[in-house]
Coordinates of N, CA and C in Angstrom, one line a residue:
Chain A
E24 N 25.8 2.2 4.9 CA 24.7 3.2 5.3 C 23.5 2.4 5.9
A25 N 23.1 2.7 7.1 CA 21.9 2.0 7.7 C 20.7 2.3 6.9
D26 N 19.9 1.3 6.6 CA 18.7 1.5 5.8 C 17.8 0.3 6.0
I27 N 16.7 0.3 5.3 CA 15.7 -0.8 5.3 C 15.4 -1.1 3.8
Y28 N 15.5 -2.4 3.5 CA 15.4 -2.9 2.1 C 14.3 -3.8 1.9
Q29 N 13.6 -3.7 0.8 CA 12.5 -4.5 0.5 C 12.7 -5.1 -0.9
T30 N 12.5 -6.4 -1.0 CA 12.6 -7.0 -2.4 C 11.4 -8.0 -2.5
P31 N 10.9 -8.2 -3.7 CA 11.2 -7.5 -4.9 C 10.5 -6.1 -4.9
R32 N 10.9 -5.2 -5.7 CA 10.2 -3.9 -5.8 C 8.9 -4.0 -6.5
Y33 N 8.8 -4.9 -7.5 CA 7.6 -5.1 -8.2 C 7.4 -6.7 -8.4
L34 N 6.2 -7.1 -8.3 CA 5.9 -8.6 -8.5 C 4.6 -8.8 -9.1
V35 N 4.5 -9.5 -10.2 CA 3.3 -9.9 -10.8 C 3.3 -11.4 -10.7
I36 N 2.2 -12.0 -10.2 CA 2.1 -13.4 -9.9 C 0.7 -13.9 -10.1
G37 N 0.7 -15.2 -10.5 CA -0.6 -15.8 -10.7 C -1.4 -16.2 -9.5
T38 N -2.7 -16.3 -9.6 CA -3.5 -16.7 -8.5 C -3.1 -18.1 -8.0
G39 N -3.1 -18.2 -6.6 CA -2.8 -19.5 -6.0 C -1.3 -19.7 -5.7
K40 N -0.4 -18.9 -6.2 CA 1.0 -19.0 -6.0 C 1.3 -18.6 -4.5
K41 N 2.4 -19.2 -4.0 CA 2.9 -18.8 -2.7 C 4.0 -17.8 -2.9
I42 N 4.0 -16.7 -2.2 CA 5.0 -15.6 -2.3 C 5.5 -15.2 -1.0
T43 N 6.8 -14.8 -1.0 CA 7.4 -14.2 0.2 C 8.0 -12.8 -0.1
L44 N 7.5 -11.8 0.6 CA 8.1 -10.5 0.4 C 9.2 -10.3 1.5
E45 N 10.3 -9.9 1.0 CA 11.5 -9.7 1.9 C 11.6 -8.3 2.5
C46 N 12.1 -8.2 3.7 CA 12.3 -7.0 4.4 C 13.5 -7.1 5.3
S47 N 14.5 -6.3 5.1 CA 15.7 -6.4 6.0 C 16.1 -5.0 6.4
Q48 N 16.6 -4.8 7.6 CA 17.1 -3.5 8.0 C 18.4 -3.6 8.7
T49 N 19.3 -2.6 8.5 CA 20.6 -2.7 9.1 C 20.8 -1.7 10.2
M50 N 19.7 -1.2 10.8 CA 19.8 -0.2 11.8 C 19.7 -0.8 13.2
G51 N 19.5 -2.1 13.3 CA 19.4 -2.7 14.7 C 18.1 -2.4 15.4
H52 N 17.1 -2.0 14.6 CA 15.8 -1.7 15.2 C 15.1 -2.9 15.7
D53 N 14.5 -2.8 16.9 CA 13.8 -3.9 17.5 C 12.4 -4.1 16.9
K54 N 11.8 -3.0 16.6 CA 10.4 -3.0 16.1 C 10.4 -3.0 14.6
M55 N 9.5 -3.9 14.1 CA 9.3 -3.9 12.6 C 7.8 -4.1 12.3
Y56 N 7.4 -3.6 11.2 CA 6.0 -3.5 10.8 C 5.8 -3.8 9.3
W57 N 4.6 -4.3 9.0 CA 4.2 -4.4 7.6 C 2.9 -3.7 7.5
Y58 N 2.8 -2.8 6.5 CA 1.6 -2.0 6.1 C 1.2 -2.4 4.7
Q59 N -0.1 -2.4 4.5 CA -0.7 -2.5 3.2 C -1.3 -1.2 2.8
Q60 N -1.0 -0.7 1.6 CA -1.4 0.6 1.1 C -1.8 0.5 -0.3
D61 N -3.0 0.9 -0.7 CA -3.4 1.1 -2.0 C -2.9 2.4 -2.5
P62 N -2.7 2.7 -3.7 CA -2.0 3.9 -4.2 C -2.8 5.1 -3.7
G63 N -2.0 6.0 -3.0 CA -2.6 7.3 -2.5 C -3.6 7.1 -1.4
M64 N -3.6 6.0 -0.8 CA -4.7 5.7 0.2 C -4.0 5.5 1.6
E65 N -4.9 5.1 2.5 CA -4.4 5.0 3.9 C -3.4 3.9 4.1
L66 N -2.7 3.9 5.2 CA -1.7 2.9 5.6 C -2.5 2.0 6.6
H67 N -2.5 0.7 6.2 CA -3.2 -0.3 7.1 C -2.1 -1.2 7.7
L68 N -2.0 -1.3 9.0 CA -1.1 -2.1 9.7 C -1.6 -3.6 9.7
I69 N -0.8 -4.5 9.1 CA -1.2 -5.9 9.0 C -0.4 -6.8 9.9
H70 N 0.9 -6.5 10.2 CA 1.7 -7.3 11.2 C 2.7 -6.4 11.8
Y71 N 3.1 -6.8 13.0 CA 4.2 -6.1 13.6 C 5.0 -7.0 14.6
S72 N 6.2 -6.6 14.9 CA 7.1 -7.4 15.8 C 7.9 -6.5 16.7
Y73 N 8.0 -6.9 17.9 CA 8.8 -6.1 18.9 C 10.2 -6.6 19.0
G74 N 10.5 -7.8 18.4 CA 11.8 -8.3 18.5 C 11.8 -9.8 18.0
V75 N 12.9 -10.4 18.2 CA 13.1 -11.8 17.7 C 12.0 -12.7 18.4
N76 N 11.3 -13.5 17.6 CA 10.3 -14.5 18.0 C 9.0 -13.8 18.4
S77 N 8.9 -12.5 18.2 CA 7.7 -11.8 18.5 C 7.0 -11.4 17.2
T78 N 5.7 -11.8 17.1 CA 4.9 -11.4 15.9 C 3.5 -11.2 16.4
E79 N 2.8 -10.1 15.9 CA 1.5 -9.8 16.2 C 0.7 -9.4 15.0
K80 N -0.6 -9.7 15.0 CA -1.4 -9.2 13.9 C -1.8 -7.7 14.1
G81 N -1.9 -7.0 13.0 CA -2.3 -5.6 13.1 C -3.8 -5.4 13.1
D82 N -4.1 -4.2 12.7 CA -5.6 -3.8 12.7 C -6.3 -4.4 11.5
L83 N -5.6 -4.5 10.4 CA -6.3 -5.0 9.2 C -6.1 -6.5 9.1
S84 N -7.2 -7.2 9.0 CA -7.2 -8.6 8.9 C -6.4 -9.0 7.6
S85 N -5.5 -9.9 7.7 CA -4.7 -10.3 6.5 C -4.5 -11.8 6.5
E86 N -4.5 -12.4 5.3 CA -4.2 -13.8 5.2 C -2.8 -14.1 5.1
S87 N -1.9 -13.1 5.3 CA -0.5 -13.3 5.2 C 0.0 -13.7 6.6
T88 N 1.3 -14.2 6.6 CA 1.9 -14.6 7.9 C 3.3 -13.9 7.9
V89 N 3.9 -13.8 9.0 CA 5.2 -13.2 9.1 C 6.1 -14.1 10.1
S90 N 7.4 -13.8 10.1 CA 8.3 -14.5 11.0 C 9.4 -13.5 11.4
R91 N 10.0 -13.7 12.6 CA 11.1 -12.8 13.0 C 12.1 -13.7 13.7
I92 N 12.9 -14.3 12.9 CA 13.9 -15.3 13.4 C 15.2 -14.5 13.7
R93 N 15.4 -13.4 13.0 CA 16.6 -12.6 13.2 C 16.1 -11.1 13.4
T94 N 16.8 -10.4 14.1 CA 16.4 -9.0 14.3 C 16.3 -8.2 13.0
E95 N 17.2 -8.4 12.1 CA 17.2 -7.6 10.9 C 16.2 -8.1 9.8
H96 N 15.6 -9.2 10.0 CA 14.8 -9.8 8.9 C 13.4 -10.0 9.3
F97 N 12.4 -9.6 8.5 CA 11.0 -9.7 8.8 C 10.2 -10.0 7.5
P98 N 10.3 -11.2 7.0 CA 9.6 -11.5 5.8 C 8.1 -11.8 6.0
L99 N 7.4 -11.5 4.9 CA 5.9 -11.7 4.9 C 5.6 -12.7 3.8
T100 N 4.7 -13.6 4.2 CA 4.4 -14.7 3.2 C 2.9 -14.8 3.0
L101 N 2.6 -15.0 1.7 CA 1.2 -15.3 1.3 C 1.2 -16.7 0.8
E102 N 0.4 -17.6 1.4 CA 0.5 -19.0 1.0 C -0.2 -19.2 -0.3
S103 N -1.3 -18.5 -0.6 CA -2.0 -18.6 -1.8 C -2.5 -17.3 -2.3
A104 N -1.8 -16.7 -3.2 CA -2.1 -15.3 -3.6 C -3.5 -15.2 -4.4
R105 N -4.2 -14.2 -4.1 CA -5.5 -13.9 -4.8 C -5.5 -12.5 -5.3
P106 N -6.3 -12.2 -6.3 CA -6.4 -10.8 -6.9 C -6.6 -9.8 -5.8
S107 N -7.4 -10.1 -4.8 CA -7.7 -9.2 -3.7 C -6.4 -8.8 -2.9
H108 N -5.3 -9.5 -3.1 CA -4.1 -9.2 -2.4 C -3.3 -8.1 -3.2
T109 N -3.7 -7.8 -4.4 CA -3.0 -6.8 -5.2 C -3.0 -5.5 -4.4
S110 N -1.8 -5.0 -4.1 CA -1.6 -3.8 -3.3 C -0.2 -3.4 -3.2
Q111 N 0.2 -2.4 -2.5 CA 1.6 -2.1 -2.2 C 1.8 -2.5 -0.7
Y112 N 2.9 -3.2 -0.4 CA 3.2 -3.6 0.9 C 4.5 -2.9 1.4
L113 N 4.4 -2.2 2.5 CA 5.4 -1.4 3.0 C 5.9 -1.9 4.3
C114 N 7.2 -2.1 4.4 CA 7.9 -2.6 5.6 C 8.5 -1.3 6.3
A115 N 8.4 -1.3 7.7 CA 9.0 -0.2 8.4 C 9.6 -0.7 9.7
S116 N 10.5 0.1 10.2 CA 11.2 -0.3 11.5 C 11.3 0.9 12.4
S117 N 11.5 0.7 13.7 CA 11.8 1.8 14.6 C 12.5 1.2 15.8
L118 N 13.0 2.2 16.6 CA 13.7 1.8 17.9 C 12.6 1.3 18.8
R119 N 12.9 0.5 19.8 CA 12.0 0.0 20.8 C 11.5 1.2 21.7
T120 N 12.4 2.0 22.1 CA 11.9 3.1 22.9 C 11.0 4.1 22.2
G121 N 10.1 4.7 22.9 CA 9.1 5.5 22.3 C 9.7 6.8 21.7
G122 N 9.0 7.4 20.8 CA 9.4 8.8 20.4 C 10.3 8.8 19.2
H123 N 10.4 7.7 18.5 CA 11.2 7.7 17.3 C 10.4 7.4 16.1
G124 N 10.7 8.1 15.0 CA 10.0 7.9 13.8 C 10.2 6.6 13.2
Y125 N 9.3 6.2 12.3 CA 9.4 4.9 11.6 C 10.2 5.2 10.3
T126 N 11.1 4.2 10.0 CA 11.8 4.3 8.7 C 11.1 3.3 7.8
F127 N 10.7 3.7 6.7 CA 10.0 2.8 5.8 C 10.9 2.4 4.6
G128 N 10.6 1.2 4.2 CA 11.3 0.7 3.0 C 10.6 1.3 1.7
S129 N 11.1 1.0 0.6 CA 10.6 1.5 -0.7 C 9.3 0.8 -1.1
G130 N 9.0 -0.4 -0.5 CA 7.7 -1.0 -0.8 C 7.9 -2.1 -1.9
T131 N 6.9 -3.0 -1.8 CA 6.7 -4.0 -2.9 C 5.3 -3.8 -3.5
R132 N 5.3 -3.6 -4.8 CA 4.0 -3.5 -5.5 C 3.6 -4.8 -6.0
L133 N 2.6 -5.4 -5.4 CA 2.2 -6.8 -5.8 C 1.0 -6.7 -6.7
T134 N 1.0 -7.4 -7.8 CA -0.2 -7.6 -8.6 C -0.4 -9.1 -8.8
V135 N -1.6 -9.5 -8.4 CA -2.0 -10.9 -8.6 C -3.0 -11.0 -9.7
V136 N -2.6 -11.8 -10.7 CA -3.5 -11.9 -11.9 C -4.2 -13.3 -12.0
Chain B
G18 N -11.6 1.2 18.4 CA -10.2 1.5 18.7 C -9.9 3.0 18.4
Q19 N -8.7 3.4 18.7 CA -8.3 4.7 18.5 C -8.3 5.1 17.0
Q20 N -8.8 6.3 16.7 CA -8.9 6.8 15.4 C -8.2 8.1 15.3
V21 N -7.4 8.3 14.3 CA -6.7 9.6 14.0 C -7.4 10.1 12.7
M22 N -7.8 11.4 12.8 CA -8.5 12.0 11.6 C -7.7 13.2 11.1
Q23 N -7.8 13.4 9.8 CA -7.1 14.5 9.1 C -8.1 15.2 8.2
I24 N -7.9 16.5 8.2 CA -8.7 17.3 7.2 C -7.7 18.4 6.7
P25 N -7.9 18.8 5.4 CA -8.8 18.1 4.4 C -8.3 16.8 3.9
Q26 N -9.1 16.1 3.2 CA -8.7 14.9 2.5 C -7.8 15.2 1.3
Y27 N -8.2 16.2 0.6 CA -7.5 16.7 -0.6 C -7.3 18.2 -0.6
Q28 N -6.2 18.7 -1.1 CA -6.1 20.2 -1.2 C -5.3 20.5 -2.5
H29 N -5.9 21.4 -3.3 CA -5.2 21.8 -4.5 C -4.9 23.3 -4.3
V30 N -3.6 23.6 -4.5 CA -3.2 25.0 -4.3 C -2.4 25.5 -5.5
Q31 N -2.3 26.8 -5.7 CA -1.5 27.3 -6.7 C -0.1 27.5 -6.1
E32 N 0.9 27.3 -6.9 CA 2.3 27.4 -6.4 C 2.4 28.8 -5.8
G33 N 3.0 28.8 -4.6 CA 3.2 30.1 -3.9 C 2.2 30.4 -2.8
E34 N 1.0 29.6 -2.9 CA 0.0 29.8 -1.8 C 0.4 29.0 -0.6
D35 N -0.2 29.3 0.5 CA 0.1 28.5 1.7 C -0.9 27.3 1.8
F36 N -0.5 26.4 2.7 CA -1.3 25.2 2.8 C -1.2 24.7 4.3
T37 N -2.4 24.3 4.8 CA -2.4 23.8 6.2 C -3.2 22.5 6.2
T38 N -2.8 21.5 6.9 CA -3.5 20.3 7.2 C -3.6 20.1 8.7
Y39 N -4.7 19.5 9.1 CA -5.0 19.4 10.5 C -5.2 17.9 10.9
C40 N -4.8 17.6 12.1 CA -4.9 16.3 12.6 C -5.6 16.3 14.0
N41 N -6.5 15.4 14.2 CA -7.1 15.3 15.5 C -7.5 13.8 15.7
S42 N -7.9 13.5 16.9 CA -8.1 12.1 17.3 C -9.4 12.0 18.1
S43 N -9.9 10.8 18.2 CA -11.1 10.5 19.0 C -10.7 10.6 20.5
T44 N -9.4 10.5 20.8 CA -9.0 10.7 22.2 C -8.0 11.8 22.2
T45 N -7.5 12.2 23.4 CA -6.5 13.3 23.5 C -5.2 12.7 22.8
L46 N -4.6 13.6 22.0 CA -3.4 13.2 21.3 C -2.2 13.1 22.3
S47 N -1.3 12.2 22.0 CA -0.2 11.9 22.9 C 1.1 12.4 22.3
N48 N 1.6 11.6 21.4 CA 2.9 12.0 20.7 C 2.5 12.0 19.2
I49 N 2.7 13.2 18.6 CA 2.3 13.3 17.2 C 3.5 13.2 16.3
Q50 N 3.4 12.4 15.3 CA 4.4 12.4 14.3 C 3.8 12.8 12.9
W51 N 4.7 13.4 12.1 CA 4.2 13.8 10.8 C 5.2 13.2 9.7
Y52 N 4.5 12.7 8.7 CA 5.3 12.0 7.6 C 4.8 12.6 6.2
K53 N 5.7 12.5 5.3 CA 5.4 13.0 3.9 C 5.7 11.8 3.0
Q54 N 4.7 11.5 2.1 CA 4.9 10.5 1.1 C 4.7 11.1 -0.3
R55 N 5.8 11.1 -1.1 CA 5.7 11.6 -2.5 C 5.0 10.6 -3.3
P56 N 4.3 11.0 -4.4 CA 3.6 10.1 -5.3 C 4.6 9.0 -5.8
G57 N 4.2 7.7 -5.6 CA 5.0 6.6 -6.0 C 6.1 6.3 -5.0
G58 N 6.2 7.0 -3.9 CA 7.2 6.8 -2.9 C 6.7 6.2 -1.6
H59 N 7.5 6.3 -0.6 CA 7.2 5.7 0.7 C 7.2 6.8 1.7
P60 N 6.4 6.7 2.9 CA 6.4 7.7 3.9 C 7.8 8.0 4.4
V61 N 8.0 9.3 4.6 CA 9.3 9.7 5.2 C 9.0 10.5 6.5
F62 N 9.6 10.1 7.6 CA 9.4 10.8 8.9 C 9.9 12.3 8.8
L63 N 9.0 13.2 9.2 CA 9.4 14.6 9.2 C 9.8 15.1 10.6
I64 N 8.8 14.8 11.6 CA 9.1 15.4 12.9 C 8.2 14.8 13.9
Q65 N 8.5 15.0 15.2 CA 7.6 14.5 16.3 C 7.4 15.7 17.2
L66 N 6.1 15.8 17.7 CA 5.7 16.8 18.7 C 5.2 16.0 19.9
V67 N 5.6 16.5 21.1 CA 5.2 15.8 22.3 C 4.6 16.7 23.4
K68 N 5.0 18.0 23.3 CA 4.5 18.9 24.4 C 3.3 19.8 23.9
S69 N 2.4 20.0 24.9 CA 1.3 20.9 24.6 C 1.8 22.2 24.2
G70 N 1.2 22.7 23.0 CA 1.6 24.1 22.5 C 2.9 24.1 21.8
E71 N 3.5 23.0 21.6 CA 4.8 22.9 20.9 C 4.7 23.4 19.5
V72 N 5.7 24.2 19.1 CA 5.8 24.6 17.7 C 7.3 24.3 17.2
K73 N 7.3 23.7 16.0 CA 8.6 23.4 15.4 C 8.6 23.8 14.0
K74 N 9.8 24.2 13.5 CA 9.9 24.7 12.1 C 11.0 24.0 11.4
Q75 N 10.7 23.7 10.1 CA 11.7 23.1 9.2 C 11.5 23.9 7.9
K76 N 12.4 24.9 7.8 CA 12.3 25.8 6.6 C 10.9 26.3 6.4
R77 N 10.2 26.0 5.3 CA 8.9 26.5 5.1 C 7.8 25.8 5.8
L78 N 8.1 24.7 6.5 CA 7.1 23.9 7.2 C 7.1 24.3 8.7
T79 N 5.9 24.5 9.2 CA 5.7 24.8 10.6 C 4.7 23.8 11.2
F80 N 5.1 23.1 12.3 CA 4.4 22.1 12.9 C 3.9 22.6 14.3
Q81 N 2.7 22.3 14.6 CA 2.1 22.8 15.9 C 1.3 21.8 16.6
F82 N 1.4 21.7 17.9 CA 0.6 20.9 18.8 C -0.3 21.7 19.6
G83 N -1.6 21.5 19.5 CA -2.5 22.3 20.2 C -2.3 22.4 21.7
E84 N -2.7 23.5 22.3 CA -2.5 23.6 23.8 C -3.2 22.5 24.6
A85 N -4.3 22.1 24.2 CA -5.1 21.1 24.9 C -4.8 19.7 24.4
K86 N -3.8 19.6 23.5 CA -3.5 18.3 22.8 C -4.7 17.6 22.2
K87 N -5.5 18.4 21.6 CA -6.7 17.9 20.9 C -6.4 17.8 19.4
N88 N -5.4 18.6 18.9 CA -5.2 18.7 17.5 C -3.7 19.1 17.2
S89 N -3.3 18.9 16.0 CA -2.0 19.3 15.6 C -2.2 19.8 14.1
S90 N -1.2 20.6 13.7 CA -1.3 21.1 12.3 C 0.1 21.2 11.7
L91 N 0.0 21.1 10.4 CA 1.2 21.3 9.5 C 0.9 22.4 8.6
H92 N 1.7 23.4 8.6 CA 1.5 24.6 7.7 C 2.7 24.7 6.8
I93 N 2.5 24.8 5.5 CA 3.5 25.1 4.5 C 3.4 26.5 4.0
T94 N 4.4 27.3 4.1 CA 4.4 28.6 3.5 C 4.9 28.6 2.1
A95 N 4.2 29.3 1.2 CA 4.6 29.5 -0.1 C 5.0 28.2 -0.8
T96 N 3.9 27.4 -1.0 CA 4.2 26.0 -1.5 C 4.9 26.0 -2.8
Q97 N 5.7 24.9 -3.0 CA 6.4 24.7 -4.2 C 6.0 23.3 -4.8
T98 N 6.3 23.1 -6.1 CA 5.9 21.8 -6.7 C 6.5 20.6 -6.0
T99 N 7.6 20.8 -5.3 CA 8.3 19.8 -4.6 C 7.5 19.4 -3.3
D100 N 6.5 20.2 -2.9 CA 5.7 19.9 -1.7 C 4.6 18.9 -2.0
V101 N 4.4 18.5 -3.3 CA 3.4 17.6 -3.7 C 3.5 16.3 -3.0
G102 N 2.4 15.7 -2.5 CA 2.5 14.4 -1.9 C 1.3 14.3 -0.9
T103 N 1.4 13.2 -0.1 CA 0.4 13.0 1.0 C 1.1 13.2 2.3
Y104 N 0.5 13.9 3.2 CA 1.0 14.2 4.5 C 0.2 13.4 5.5
F105 N 0.9 12.6 6.2 CA 0.2 11.8 7.3 C 0.6 12.2 8.7
C106 N -0.4 12.3 9.6 CA 0.0 12.4 11.0 C -0.2 11.0 11.6
A107 N 0.4 10.8 12.8 CA 0.3 9.6 13.5 C 0.4 9.9 15.0
D108 N -0.4 9.2 15.7 CA -0.4 9.3 17.2 C -0.1 8.0 17.8
V109 N 0.6 8.0 18.9 CA 0.9 6.7 19.6 C -0.4 6.1 20.1
D110 N -0.5 4.8 20.0 CA -1.8 4.1 20.4 C -2.0 4.1 21.9
N111 N -3.1 3.6 22.3 CA -3.5 3.7 23.8 C -2.6 2.9 24.7
Y112 N -1.8 2.0 24.1 CA -0.9 1.2 24.9 C 0.5 1.8 24.9
G113 N 0.7 2.9 24.1 CA 2.0 3.5 24.0 C 3.0 2.7 23.3
Q114 N 2.5 1.8 22.4 CA 3.4 0.9 21.7 C 3.6 1.3 20.2
N115 N 2.6 1.3 19.5 CA 2.6 1.6 18.0 C 2.0 2.9 17.7
F116 N 2.3 3.4 16.5 CA 1.7 4.7 16.1 C 0.5 4.3 15.1
V117 N -0.6 5.1 15.3 CA -1.8 4.9 14.5 C -1.8 6.1 13.5
F118 N -1.8 5.8 12.2 CA -1.7 6.8 11.2 C -3.1 7.3 10.8
G119 N -3.2 8.6 10.5 CA -4.4 9.2 10.0 C -4.5 8.8 8.5
P120 N -5.6 9.2 7.8 CA -5.8 8.8 6.4 C -5.0 9.7 5.5
G121 N -4.4 10.7 5.9 CA -3.6 11.5 5.1 C -4.3 12.7 4.4
T122 N -3.5 13.7 4.1 CA -4.0 14.8 3.2 C -3.2 14.9 2.0
R123 N -3.9 14.8 0.8 CA -3.2 14.8 -0.5 C -3.1 16.2 -1.0
L124 N -1.9 16.7 -1.2 CA -1.6 18.0 -1.6 C -1.1 18.0 -3.1
S125 N -1.8 18.8 -3.9 CA -1.3 19.0 -5.3 C -1.0 20.5 -5.4
V126 N 0.1 20.8 -6.1 CA 0.5 22.2 -6.3 C 0.5 22.4 -7.8
L127 N -0.3 23.4 -8.2 CA -0.3 23.7 -9.6 C 0.7 24.8 -9.9
P128 N 1.6 24.6 -10.9 CA 2.6 25.5 -11.2 C 2.1 26.8 -11.8

């Protein structure tokens, strides 16, 4: 079944640690996105990609980085986690052509202590 | 940059009552998408509207795009507890590439 997967689902980590949040999709979507969302709050776009080797920063300034070496894989990395990074991170994908809804993953809830 | 706005921010209704949330933008709306996010869940795509005056229905949900493409609305008839969640609208950005999400309307339904 085509879907989008995020791991881990929950992560508690100490300040200063390096972390990578994984996102993979099996739908062959060209476009992929990372959003940051505090519980019940707005969705903030932090990174997006239109395809392999394409990465762009979103509207919300973020200290994270992303890579897109394979179509299906779009990991997000924090080199040095801080308590201010505590949030939910949602990955999404869509077809390149306009007019298609985004498919979201279940998210990673990150807590930095 | 482009801003998508939604009202109300919160809505509490008694089960069985109707509910409406409105979406508008600082610019003319282009392609409107609606999403639902259950508490603790992730946004799920509901529908897309592209034509002026378009009306689409999904069971108790009615989606409408204003004639002048200045606003869009989502109306739920006879709410149920399963309708609880945050409803987001999104409009395509000025470059026609990504969708810009509104802040959402949080609906709670009292049994």
